[in-house]
Amino acid sequence: MELFDNLALGFSTASTLYNLGFCLIGVLLGTLIGVLPGIGATATIAMLLPITFQIGDPVSSLIMLAGIYYGAQYGGSTTAILINMPGESSSAVTAIDGYQMARRGRAGAALAIAAIGSFFAGTVSTFLVAIFAPPLTAIALQFGASEYFSLMVVGLVSSIALAHGSIVKALAMVVLGLLLGLVGTDIYTGTPRFTLGIREYADGLNFVAVAVGVFGIAEILRNLESEKTREVLMAKVSGLMPTREDFKAMAAPILRGTAIGSALGILPGGGAILAAFASYTVEKRVSKNPEEFGKGAVAGVAGPESANNAGAQTSFIPMLTLGIPANPVMALMIGAMIIQGIVPGPNVATEQPALFWGIIASMWIGNLMLIILNLPLIGLWVKLLTVPYYVLFPIIMAFCAIGVYSVNSNVFDLYAVAFFGFIGYVLVKLRCEPAPLLLGFVLGPLLEENLRRAMILSRGDPTTFFTRPISALLLAIAAGVLIVVLLPAVRKKRDEVFVEEEG
């Protein structure tokens, strides 16, 4: 009964005209950036963080950012199907069979299958968020400093295990993020740390400047040097209604994809991407006609699209209940909460119930908006694909600069954005994924605070992390993940998966 009361509160919050407007803006903007290859939800949300400060209302801000994230999953499938260039990395698998369907004149059916699978998965996984978030919050409220420290260690280790490319590079990114998080004034002693004598660093590095630079500006620079051409299938998209055979072929893959995505979405380091590839692998193995995959198989579109959208929704569970980001977008969402003066973690559900349940309810509303609006607007999205990058990106960079400056009205922040944009670009050229860096930067101060608090409470006894059962279990999980991912067979399989993804 309490669940229905909470959902009623959530829908009453999310269905106000003001919040409905921001939900609509979020899902449309998310679809737009999902359609345009090379921008992505992470970079867009990073660039829009300054706007959330100006909006003022944290509920509206977070509803909009959430809409951008799961809206981008919808939009990514459009470019994957029409131009074989996924707008989102989680839609890379969709391109394999979706583009082949488009080449055979079935672009409309492929887009409809992707939209239906995404809607079903988004609806079911949001229901799972509503069911599992409250009990997880109740458990998390019992956590002490030791348990929180160990939980964050699990999150960081998982982000290393699931990061693209070299494990050593991923570890280096996490360490760099942790070090950047230490910049500022020590909260216990008042001593400046790593500030280099710069007054503006006394309160730590500006989260918005780091996020916009490392993800937004760096992504723009990377795309400007790319010589990729976009050959859009401009033939009229027709036949949006799937046939009866299509419905039979996509029903089971959608169910399996939803289950896989819901489970893997909560994993730190990109669960939605992992879910899409896992779903495709499962569908190919259970299919009676595996030779059809890669040639326009309906299951090859329905399963992965369901999985990546379910994963995008369930990634909100650890963020809302524990204050632990499952991916860079959730780290940015936590940053948006901090900007609004909200302390992320289990207390959000008890102290800000309208925010907590309003976000969950807005996901249902947003998914409904997407299924109603996206298919009729496909013609518009196709036309937007013809906008040249040299026109698009200067406008975005100017928008970034104005937004970052508006937060503190400080020119120094613009220098910081430029610096971290250069750093982010260098990291990309070195094939270092920036996602673990951002997770380390966000979790670093919280990790340190809980470490020091646990040591103070235990009077300097480090065994407190091993004598408390939950803390010891979490540390054992972290150690187990690290050991497993370092096993030669696992490392080889991991490398094969990421090479396949990049291809």
Short mmCIF file of C-alpha atoms in Angstrom, two decimals:
data_model
loop_
_atom_site.label_atom_id
_atom_site.label_comp_id
_atom_site.label_asym_id
_atom_site.label_seq_id
_atom_site.Cartn_x
_atom_site.Cartn_y
_atom_site.Cartn_z
CA MET A 1 0.00 0.00 0.00
CA GLU A 2 2.88 2.30 0.81
CA LEU A 3 4.22 1.78 -2.73
CA PHE A 4 0.99 3.11 -4.24
CA ASP A 5 1.01 6.11 -1.90
CA ASN A 6 4.57 6.88 -2.95
CA LEU A 7 3.73 6.48 -6.63
CA ALA A 8 0.73 8.78 -6.18
CA LEU A 9 3.09 11.38 -4.70
CA GLY A 10 5.49 10.84 -7.60
CA PHE A 11 2.85 11.24 -10.29
CA SER A 12 1.34 14.30 -8.61
CA THR A 13 4.84 15.83 -8.64
CA ALA A 14 5.81 14.80 -12.16
CA SER A 15 2.45 15.67 -13.73
CA THR A 16 2.50 19.38 -12.87
CA LEU A 17 2.54 21.51 -16.00
CA TYR A 18 6.01 22.83 -15.12
CA ASN A 19 7.56 19.38 -14.67
CA LEU A 20 5.75 17.95 -17.70
CA GLY A 21 7.32 20.73 -19.75
CA PHE A 22 10.82 19.89 -18.54
CA CYS A 23 10.19 16.17 -19.09
CA LEU A 24 9.16 16.92 -22.68
CA ILE A 25 12.22 19.13 -23.21
CA GLY A 26 14.43 16.39 -21.79
CA VAL A 27 13.14 13.53 -23.94
CA LEU A 28 13.11 15.63 -27.13
CA LEU A 29 16.61 16.93 -26.48
CA GLY A 30 17.75 13.41 -25.59
CA THR A 31 16.34 12.05 -28.84
CA LEU A 32 18.02 14.87 -30.76
CA ILE A 33 21.48 14.25 -29.32
CA GLY A 34 20.96 10.51 -29.69
CA VAL A 35 20.20 11.05 -33.37
CA LEU A 36 23.29 13.21 -33.96
CA PRO A 37 26.33 10.87 -33.86
CA GLY A 38 29.32 12.12 -31.93
CA ILE A 39 27.66 14.12 -29.16
CA GLY A 40 26.08 11.65 -26.74
CA ALA A 41 24.09 11.89 -23.51
CA THR A 42 27.14 12.22 -21.25
CA ALA A 43 28.56 15.23 -23.09
CA THR A 44 25.14 16.88 -23.40
CA ILE A 45 24.24 16.49 -19.73
CA ALA A 46 27.69 17.76 -18.77
CA MET A 47 27.14 20.84 -20.93
CA LEU A 48 23.65 21.40 -19.47
CA LEU A 49 24.71 21.25 -15.81
CA PRO A 50 24.96 25.06 -15.63
CA ILE A 51 21.34 25.30 -16.83
CA THR A 52 20.17 23.20 -13.87
CA PHE A 53 21.60 25.84 -11.55
CA GLN A 54 19.53 28.50 -13.33
CA ILE A 55 16.33 26.42 -13.30
CA GLY A 56 16.43 26.42 -9.53
CA ASP A 57 13.91 23.64 -8.85
CA PRO A 58 15.90 20.41 -8.33
CA VAL A 59 12.93 18.17 -9.26
CA SER A 60 12.47 19.84 -12.65
CA SER A 61 16.22 19.85 -13.30
CA LEU A 62 16.68 16.16 -12.59
CA ILE A 63 13.53 15.17 -14.50
CA MET A 64 14.94 16.98 -17.54
CA LEU A 65 18.39 15.37 -17.21
CA ALA A 66 16.85 11.91 -16.75
CA GLY A 67 14.74 12.47 -19.87
CA ILE A 68 17.85 13.38 -21.85
CA TYR A 69 19.53 10.14 -20.80
CA TYR A 70 16.82 7.63 -21.66
CA GLY A 71 15.68 9.76 -24.62
CA ALA A 72 19.18 9.43 -26.07
CA GLN A 73 18.82 5.64 -26.00
CA TYR A 74 15.75 6.00 -28.25
CA GLY A 75 17.46 8.46 -30.58
CA GLY A 76 20.61 6.37 -30.91
CA SER A 77 18.70 3.61 -32.65
CA THR A 78 17.50 6.00 -35.39
CA THR A 79 20.99 6.70 -36.71
CA ALA A 80 22.05 3.10 -36.13
CA ILE A 81 19.24 1.93 -38.42
CA LEU A 82 19.27 4.70 -41.04
CA ILE A 83 22.99 5.44 -41.49
CA ASN A 84 24.77 2.55 -39.75
CA MET A 85 26.31 5.05 -37.33
CA PRO A 86 24.94 4.64 -33.77
CA GLY A 87 24.25 7.92 -32.01
CA GLU A 88 24.87 6.17 -28.68
CA SER A 89 27.47 3.46 -28.04
CA SER A 90 24.74 1.28 -26.53
CA SER A 91 23.01 1.29 -29.95
CA ALA A 92 26.07 -0.09 -31.75
CA VAL A 93 24.60 -3.60 -31.80
CA THR A 94 21.30 -2.32 -33.20
CA ALA A 95 23.16 -1.12 -36.30
CA ILE A 96 24.21 -4.67 -37.23
CA ASP A 97 20.71 -5.87 -38.16
CA GLY A 98 18.78 -2.59 -38.14
CA TYR A 99 20.78 -1.11 -41.02
CA GLN A 100 20.38 -4.31 -43.02
CA MET A 101 16.61 -4.11 -42.54
CA ALA A 102 16.72 -0.49 -43.78
CA ARG A 103 18.71 -1.50 -46.86
CA ARG A 104 16.03 -4.05 -47.66
CA GLY A 105 13.37 -1.32 -47.57
CA ARG A 106 12.19 -2.12 -44.03
CA ALA A 107 13.55 0.96 -42.24
CA GLY A 108 10.08 1.85 -40.93
CA ALA A 109 9.54 -1.58 -39.42
CA ALA A 110 13.03 -1.57 -37.86
CA LEU A 111 12.44 1.84 -36.27
CA ALA A 112 9.03 0.73 -34.96
CA ILE A 113 10.46 -2.50 -33.52
CA ALA A 114 13.20 -0.53 -31.76
CA ALA A 115 10.65 1.97 -30.40
CA ILE A 116 8.23 -0.71 -29.16
CA GLY A 117 11.03 -2.69 -27.51
CA SER A 118 12.41 0.46 -25.90
CA PHE A 119 8.98 1.48 -24.59
CA PHE A 120 8.21 -1.93 -23.11
CA ALA A 121 11.65 -2.25 -21.52
CA GLY A 122 11.55 1.30 -20.18
CA THR A 123 8.11 0.77 -18.64
CA VAL A 124 8.95 -2.56 -17.00
CA SER A 125 12.38 -1.49 -15.72
CA THR A 126 10.95 1.72 -14.25
CA PHE A 127 8.44 -0.46 -12.38
CA LEU A 128 11.40 -2.47 -11.07
CA VAL A 129 13.06 0.76 -9.92
CA ALA A 130 9.88 1.62 -8.00
CA ILE A 131 9.78 -1.84 -6.37
CA PHE A 132 13.44 -2.30 -5.44
CA ALA A 133 14.47 1.27 -4.60
CA PRO A 134 12.60 1.53 -1.25
CA PRO A 135 13.97 -1.70 0.33
CA LEU A 136 17.48 -0.86 -0.87
CA THR A 137 17.11 2.58 0.66
CA ALA A 138 16.01 1.03 3.97
CA ILE A 139 19.08 -1.22 3.95
CA ALA A 140 21.38 1.66 3.03
CA LEU A 141 20.08 3.73 5.95
CA GLN A 142 21.62 1.09 8.23
CA PHE A 143 25.05 1.56 6.65
CA GLY A 144 27.83 3.14 8.66
CA ALA A 145 31.00 4.81 7.44
CA SER A 146 32.80 1.47 6.99
CA GLU A 147 30.03 0.05 4.80
CA TYR A 148 29.87 3.17 2.64
CA PHE A 149 33.63 3.15 2.14
CA SER A 150 33.55 -0.51 1.09
CA LEU A 151 30.57 0.07 -1.20
CA MET A 152 32.42 2.86 -3.00
CA VAL A 153 35.46 0.61 -3.39
CA VAL A 154 33.17 -1.94 -5.10
CA GLY A 155 31.87 0.79 -7.41
CA LEU A 156 35.35 1.96 -8.39
CA VAL A 157 36.67 -1.58 -8.93
CA SER A 158 33.63 -2.43 -11.07
CA SER A 159 34.17 0.69 -13.18
CA ILE A 160 37.75 -0.48 -13.81
CA ALA A 161 36.60 -3.99 -14.74
CA LEU A 162 33.96 -2.74 -17.19
CA ALA A 163 35.95 0.12 -18.73
CA HIS A 164 37.01 -0.13 -22.36
CA GLY A 165 40.56 -1.08 -23.21
CA SER A 166 43.46 -1.56 -20.84
CA ILE A 167 42.74 -2.32 -17.19
CA VAL A 168 45.94 -0.47 -16.24
CA LYS A 169 44.73 2.66 -18.04
CA ALA A 170 41.32 2.38 -16.37
CA LEU A 171 43.02 2.09 -12.97
CA ALA A 172 45.15 5.13 -13.79
CA MET A 173 42.00 7.09 -14.69
CA VAL A 174 40.34 6.19 -11.38
CA VAL A 175 43.46 7.22 -9.43
CA LEU A 176 43.66 10.50 -11.37
CA GLY A 177 39.99 11.14 -10.61
CA LEU A 178 40.56 10.44 -6.91
CA LEU A 179 43.51 12.85 -6.86
CA LEU A 180 41.49 15.58 -8.58
CA GLY A 181 38.79 15.06 -5.96
CA LEU A 182 41.34 15.80 -3.21
CA VAL A 183 42.08 19.30 -4.53
CA GLY A 184 40.81 21.94 -2.11
CA THR A 185 40.75 22.51 1.63
CA ASP A 186 40.93 19.57 4.03
CA ILE A 187 37.57 19.53 5.81
CA TYR A 188 39.12 18.27 9.06
CA THR A 189 42.28 20.37 9.34
CA GLY A 190 41.56 23.34 7.07
CA THR A 191 44.86 22.76 5.23
CA PRO A 192 44.96 23.54 1.47
CA ARG A 193 45.76 20.48 -0.67
CA PHE A 194 47.08 20.53 -4.24
CA THR A 195 45.74 24.06 -4.78
CA LEU A 196 49.06 25.32 -6.26
CA GLY A 197 48.43 28.59 -4.46
CA ILE A 198 45.39 29.32 -6.68
CA ARG A 199 42.65 30.92 -4.61
CA GLU A 200 39.84 29.58 -6.80
CA TYR A 201 40.86 26.01 -5.93
CA ALA A 202 40.28 26.49 -2.19
CA ASP A 203 36.80 24.94 -2.48
CA GLY A 204 38.00 22.23 -4.85
CA LEU A 205 37.80 21.87 -8.61
CA ASN A 206 34.58 23.09 -10.21
CA PHE A 207 32.60 19.94 -11.02
CA VAL A 208 30.83 21.60 -13.94
CA ALA A 209 34.13 22.79 -15.46
CA VAL A 210 35.68 19.32 -15.18
CA ALA A 211 32.62 17.54 -16.60
CA VAL A 212 32.06 19.97 -19.49
CA GLY A 213 35.76 19.96 -20.35
CA VAL A 214 36.52 16.25 -20.15
CA PHE A 215 33.30 15.11 -21.83
CA GLY A 216 31.79 18.03 -23.75
CA ILE A 217 34.73 19.97 -25.21
CA ALA A 218 36.93 16.89 -25.65
CA GLU A 219 34.15 15.09 -27.55
CA ILE A 220 33.68 18.08 -29.86
CA LEU A 221 37.41 18.26 -30.60
CA ARG A 222 37.50 14.53 -31.32
CA ASN A 223 34.60 14.79 -33.76
CA LEU A 224 36.00 17.83 -35.55
CA GLU A 225 39.05 15.84 -36.64
CA SER A 226 36.91 12.96 -37.88
CA GLU A 227 36.38 12.70 -41.62
CA LYS A 228 33.40 10.38 -41.39
CA THR A 229 30.65 11.07 -43.89
CA ARG A 230 27.03 10.43 -43.12
CA GLU A 231 25.20 8.70 -45.94
CA VAL A 232 21.56 8.90 -44.91
CA LEU A 233 19.00 6.55 -46.43
CA MET A 234 16.76 9.38 -47.65
CA ALA A 235 14.14 7.09 -49.11
CA LYS A 236 10.75 7.67 -47.54
CA VAL A 237 10.41 5.77 -44.28
CA SER A 238 7.14 3.88 -44.59
CA GLY A 239 5.47 0.79 -43.21
CA LEU A 240 5.98 1.73 -39.56
CA MET A 241 3.55 -0.92 -38.34
CA PRO A 242 5.37 -4.25 -37.89
CA THR A 243 3.75 -7.31 -39.43
CA ARG A 244 2.25 -10.17 -37.43
CA GLU A 245 5.40 -12.19 -38.12
CA ASP A 246 7.49 -9.32 -36.77
CA PHE A 247 5.48 -9.24 -33.54
CA LYS A 248 5.98 -13.00 -33.10
CA ALA A 249 9.70 -12.69 -33.80
CA MET A 250 10.27 -9.77 -31.43
CA ALA A 251 8.12 -10.76 -28.42
CA ALA A 252 10.56 -13.18 -26.76
CA PRO A 253 13.71 -11.10 -27.52
CA ILE A 254 12.06 -8.03 -25.96
CA LEU A 255 11.26 -9.99 -22.79
CA ARG A 256 14.77 -11.45 -22.59
CA GLY A 257 16.40 -8.11 -23.40
CA THR A 258 14.37 -6.38 -20.70
CA ALA A 259 15.44 -8.97 -18.12
CA ILE A 260 19.12 -8.80 -19.14
CA GLY A 261 19.18 -5.00 -19.24
CA SER A 262 17.40 -4.62 -15.91
CA ALA A 263 19.96 -6.86 -14.22
CA LEU A 264 23.10 -5.45 -15.86
CA GLY A 265 22.07 -1.78 -15.81
CA ILE A 266 22.96 -1.36 -12.16
CA LEU A 267 26.60 -2.39 -12.73
CA PRO A 268 29.10 0.49 -12.57
CA GLY A 269 30.96 1.31 -15.76
CA GLY A 270 28.35 1.13 -18.50
CA GLY A 271 25.75 -1.54 -17.78
CA ALA A 272 23.48 -0.42 -20.66
CA ILE A 273 26.25 -1.01 -23.21
CA LEU A 274 27.14 -4.36 -21.69
CA ALA A 275 23.44 -5.32 -21.63
CA ALA A 276 23.00 -4.61 -25.35
CA PHE A 277 25.93 -6.84 -26.33
CA ALA A 278 24.88 -9.56 -23.88
CA SER A 279 21.35 -9.52 -25.30
CA TYR A 280 22.61 -9.84 -28.88
CA THR A 281 24.84 -12.77 -27.91
CA VAL A 282 21.95 -14.52 -26.13
CA GLU A 283 19.54 -13.99 -29.04
CA LYS A 284 22.04 -15.36 -31.54
CA ARG A 285 22.59 -18.48 -29.42
CA VAL A 286 18.92 -19.26 -28.75
CA SER A 287 17.78 -18.52 -32.31
CA LYS A 288 16.75 -21.41 -34.55
CA ASN A 289 18.23 -19.47 -37.48
CA PRO A 290 21.45 -17.86 -36.20
CA GLU A 291 22.65 -17.37 -39.78
CA GLU A 292 20.04 -14.58 -40.18
CA PHE A 293 21.86 -12.37 -37.67
CA GLY A 294 23.82 -9.67 -39.44
CA LYS A 295 21.40 -9.83 -42.38
CA GLY A 296 18.40 -8.08 -40.87
CA ALA A 297 17.14 -10.31 -38.05
CA VAL A 298 14.22 -8.80 -36.10
CA ALA A 299 15.56 -10.30 -32.86
CA GLY A 300 18.88 -8.53 -33.48
CA VAL A 301 17.06 -5.19 -33.23
CA ALA A 302 14.40 -5.95 -30.60
CA GLY A 303 16.62 -7.64 -28.00
CA PRO A 304 19.53 -5.16 -27.79
CA GLU A 305 17.24 -2.09 -27.94
CA SER A 306 15.16 -3.47 -25.06
CA ALA A 307 18.30 -4.31 -23.10
CA ASN A 308 20.00 -0.93 -23.43
CA ASN A 309 16.83 0.98 -22.49
CA ALA A 310 16.15 -1.26 -19.51
CA GLY A 311 19.77 -0.81 -18.45
CA ALA A 312 19.48 2.97 -18.72
CA GLN A 313 16.46 2.97 -16.39
CA THR A 314 17.79 0.59 -13.73
CA SER A 315 21.08 2.51 -13.53
CA PHE A 316 19.04 5.00 -11.48
CA ILE A 317 18.66 2.43 -8.66
CA PRO A 318 22.16 2.76 -7.09
CA MET A 319 22.18 6.51 -7.75
CA LEU A 320 18.84 7.17 -6.03
CA THR A 321 19.21 4.69 -3.17
CA LEU A 322 22.93 4.72 -2.36
CA GLY A 323 24.28 7.87 -3.99
CA ILE A 324 26.62 5.65 -6.03
CA PRO A 325 26.79 6.36 -9.79
CA ALA A 326 26.52 3.34 -12.10
CA ASN A 327 27.89 5.28 -15.07
CA PRO A 328 29.18 8.77 -16.02
CA VAL A 329 25.64 10.08 -16.60
CA MET A 330 24.63 9.08 -13.08
CA ALA A 331 27.79 10.77 -11.78
CA LEU A 332 26.64 13.94 -13.54
CA MET A 333 23.17 13.53 -12.03
CA ILE A 334 24.77 13.35 -8.59
CA GLY A 335 26.72 16.49 -9.48
CA ALA A 336 23.44 18.21 -10.39
CA MET A 337 22.01 17.21 -7.00
CA ILE A 338 25.05 18.62 -5.21
CA ILE A 339 24.74 21.88 -7.20
CA GLN A 340 21.16 22.13 -5.90
CA GLY A 341 22.34 21.58 -2.32
CA ILE A 342 21.04 18.00 -2.04
CA VAL A 343 23.24 15.37 -0.40
CA PRO A 344 22.98 12.20 -2.54
CA GLY A 345 22.30 8.93 -0.76
CA PRO A 346 19.53 7.03 1.02
CA ASN A 347 18.37 10.12 2.90
CA VAL A 348 17.01 11.56 -0.36
CA ALA A 349 14.05 9.14 -0.19
CA THR A 350 13.14 10.21 3.35
CA GLU A 351 14.05 13.90 3.24
CA GLN A 352 13.08 14.61 -0.41
CA PRO A 353 10.30 12.10 -1.20
CA ALA A 354 8.77 14.33 -3.89
CA LEU A 355 12.14 14.44 -5.68
CA PHE A 356 12.77 10.70 -5.29
CA TRP A 357 9.36 9.52 -6.48
CA GLY A 358 8.90 12.39 -8.91
CA ILE A 359 11.93 11.23 -10.90
CA ILE A 360 10.66 7.63 -10.95
CA ALA A 361 7.17 8.67 -12.08
CA SER A 362 8.61 10.99 -14.73
CA MET A 363 10.31 7.98 -16.37
CA TRP A 364 6.92 6.42 -17.12
CA ILE A 365 5.62 9.72 -18.45
CA GLY A 366 8.79 10.27 -20.49
CA ASN A 367 8.64 6.81 -22.05
CA LEU A 368 5.03 7.46 -23.06
CA MET A 369 6.03 10.79 -24.62
CA LEU A 370 8.82 9.08 -26.56
CA ILE A 371 6.65 6.38 -28.09
CA ILE A 372 3.96 8.94 -29.06
CA LEU A 373 6.31 11.60 -30.45
CA ASN A 374 9.29 9.79 -31.91
CA LEU A 375 7.77 7.79 -34.74
CA PRO A 376 5.85 10.77 -36.24
CA LEU A 377 9.00 12.92 -35.96
CA ILE A 378 11.32 10.49 -37.78
CA GLY A 379 11.27 12.71 -40.88
CA LEU A 380 12.52 15.65 -38.82
CA TRP A 381 15.30 13.58 -37.22
CA VAL A 382 16.44 12.41 -40.66
CA LYS A 383 16.68 16.01 -41.88
CA LEU A 384 18.74 16.97 -38.83
CA LEU A 385 21.30 14.34 -39.82
CA THR A 386 22.24 16.54 -42.77
CA VAL A 387 23.39 19.44 -40.54
CA PRO A 388 27.20 19.68 -40.99
CA TYR A 389 29.38 19.37 -37.90
CA TYR A 390 31.30 22.58 -38.68
CA VAL A 391 28.01 24.48 -38.16
CA LEU A 392 26.79 22.50 -35.18
CA PHE A 393 29.86 22.33 -32.94
CA PRO A 394 30.84 26.05 -32.74
CA ILE A 395 27.31 26.79 -31.56
CA ILE A 396 27.58 24.07 -28.91
CA MET A 397 30.98 25.33 -27.70
CA ALA A 398 29.64 28.88 -27.35
CA PHE A 399 26.67 27.49 -25.43
CA CYS A 400 29.07 25.60 -23.11
CA ALA A 401 31.12 28.72 -22.38
CA ILE A 402 28.04 30.82 -21.57
CA GLY A 403 26.61 28.07 -19.37
CA VAL A 404 29.79 27.47 -17.36
CA TYR A 405 30.33 31.20 -16.82
CA SER A 406 26.74 31.65 -15.62
CA VAL A 407 27.23 29.30 -12.64
CA ASN A 408 29.73 31.45 -10.70
CA SER A 409 30.16 34.44 -13.06
CA ASN A 410 33.88 33.69 -12.89
CA VAL A 411 36.16 33.90 -15.93
CA PHE A 412 38.55 31.45 -14.22
CA ASP A 413 35.99 28.68 -14.82
CA LEU A 414 36.33 29.23 -18.58
CA TYR A 415 40.09 28.69 -18.34
CA ALA A 416 39.41 25.52 -16.33
CA VAL A 417 37.00 24.23 -19.00
CA ALA A 418 39.57 24.85 -21.74
CA PHE A 419 42.27 23.10 -19.71
CA PHE A 420 40.16 20.04 -18.92
CA GLY A 421 38.89 19.97 -22.50
CA PHE A 422 42.51 19.67 -23.65
CA ILE A 423 43.19 17.01 -21.00
CA GLY A 424 40.09 15.07 -22.08
CA TYR A 425 41.15 15.23 -25.73
CA VAL A 426 44.65 13.97 -24.86
CA LEU A 427 43.11 11.10 -22.88
CA VAL A 428 40.98 10.14 -25.90
CA LYS A 429 44.06 10.15 -28.15
CA LEU A 430 45.85 7.94 -25.61
CA ARG A 431 42.83 5.58 -25.70
CA CYS A 432 42.07 6.24 -22.03
CA GLU A 433 38.35 6.18 -21.25
CA PRO A 434 37.39 9.27 -19.20
CA ALA A 435 34.39 7.63 -17.50
CA PRO A 436 36.43 6.07 -14.62
CA LEU A 437 38.08 9.46 -14.09
CA LEU A 438 34.72 11.14 -13.51
CA LEU A 439 33.54 8.34 -11.22
CA GLY A 440 36.76 8.69 -9.20
CA PHE A 441 36.36 12.47 -9.07
CA VAL A 442 32.77 12.22 -7.79
CA LEU A 443 33.36 9.37 -5.34
CA GLY A 444 36.80 10.55 -4.16
CA PRO A 445 35.67 13.09 -1.55
CA LEU A 446 32.93 10.75 -0.30
CA LEU A 447 35.40 7.85 -0.14
CA GLU A 448 37.87 9.93 1.87
CA GLU A 449 35.20 11.29 4.21
CA ASN A 450 33.86 7.83 5.05
CA LEU A 451 37.37 6.39 5.38
CA ARG A 452 38.38 9.05 7.89
CA ARG A 453 35.08 8.90 9.74
CA ALA A 454 35.37 5.11 10.09
CA MET A 455 38.93 5.43 11.37
CA ILE A 456 37.90 8.09 13.90
CA LEU A 457 34.98 5.99 15.17
CA SER A 458 37.22 2.91 15.48
CA ARG A 459 40.00 4.96 17.13
CA GLY A 460 42.40 4.28 14.30
CA ASP A 461 41.75 0.54 14.01
CA PRO A 462 41.81 -0.43 10.29
CA THR A 463 40.33 -3.86 11.05
CA THR A 464 36.93 -2.17 11.41
CA PHE A 465 36.48 -2.63 7.66
CA PHE A 466 36.91 -6.41 8.01
CA THR A 467 35.17 -7.07 11.33
CA ARG A 468 31.86 -5.51 10.25
CA PRO A 469 30.08 -8.23 8.19
CA ILE A 470 28.59 -6.08 5.40
CA SER A 471 31.78 -4.09 4.96
CA ALA A 472 33.86 -7.27 4.83
CA LEU A 473 31.47 -8.84 2.29
CA LEU A 474 31.66 -5.77 0.03
CA LEU A 475 35.46 -5.71 0.16
CA ALA A 476 35.51 -9.43 -0.64
CA ILE A 477 33.29 -8.76 -3.67
CA ALA A 478 35.64 -5.98 -4.81
CA ALA A 479 38.66 -8.26 -4.43
CA GLY A 480 36.83 -11.07 -6.24
CA VAL A 481 35.94 -8.82 -9.20
CA LEU A 482 39.53 -7.63 -9.45
CA ILE A 483 40.94 -11.18 -9.32
CA VAL A 484 38.45 -12.53 -11.87
CA VAL A 485 39.04 -9.72 -14.36
CA LEU A 486 42.81 -10.28 -14.13
CA LEU A 487 42.53 -13.98 -15.00
CA PRO A 488 44.09 -14.56 -18.46
CA ALA A 489 40.98 -16.22 -19.93
CA VAL A 490 38.68 -13.47 -18.67
CA ARG A 491 41.02 -10.72 -19.87
CA LYS A 492 41.16 -12.29 -23.34
CA LYS A 493 37.36 -12.55 -23.56
CA ARG A 494 36.99 -8.98 -22.25
CA ASP A 495 39.35 -7.65 -24.93
CA GLU A 496 37.44 -9.55 -27.64
CA VAL A 497 34.13 -8.02 -26.51
CA PHE A 498 35.45 -4.45 -26.59
CA VAL A 499 37.22 -4.92 -29.93
CA GLU A 500 33.93 -6.23 -31.33
CA GLU A 501 32.09 -3.23 -29.86
CA GLU A 502 34.49 -0.70 -31.34
CA GLY A 503 34.26 -2.40 -34.70
#
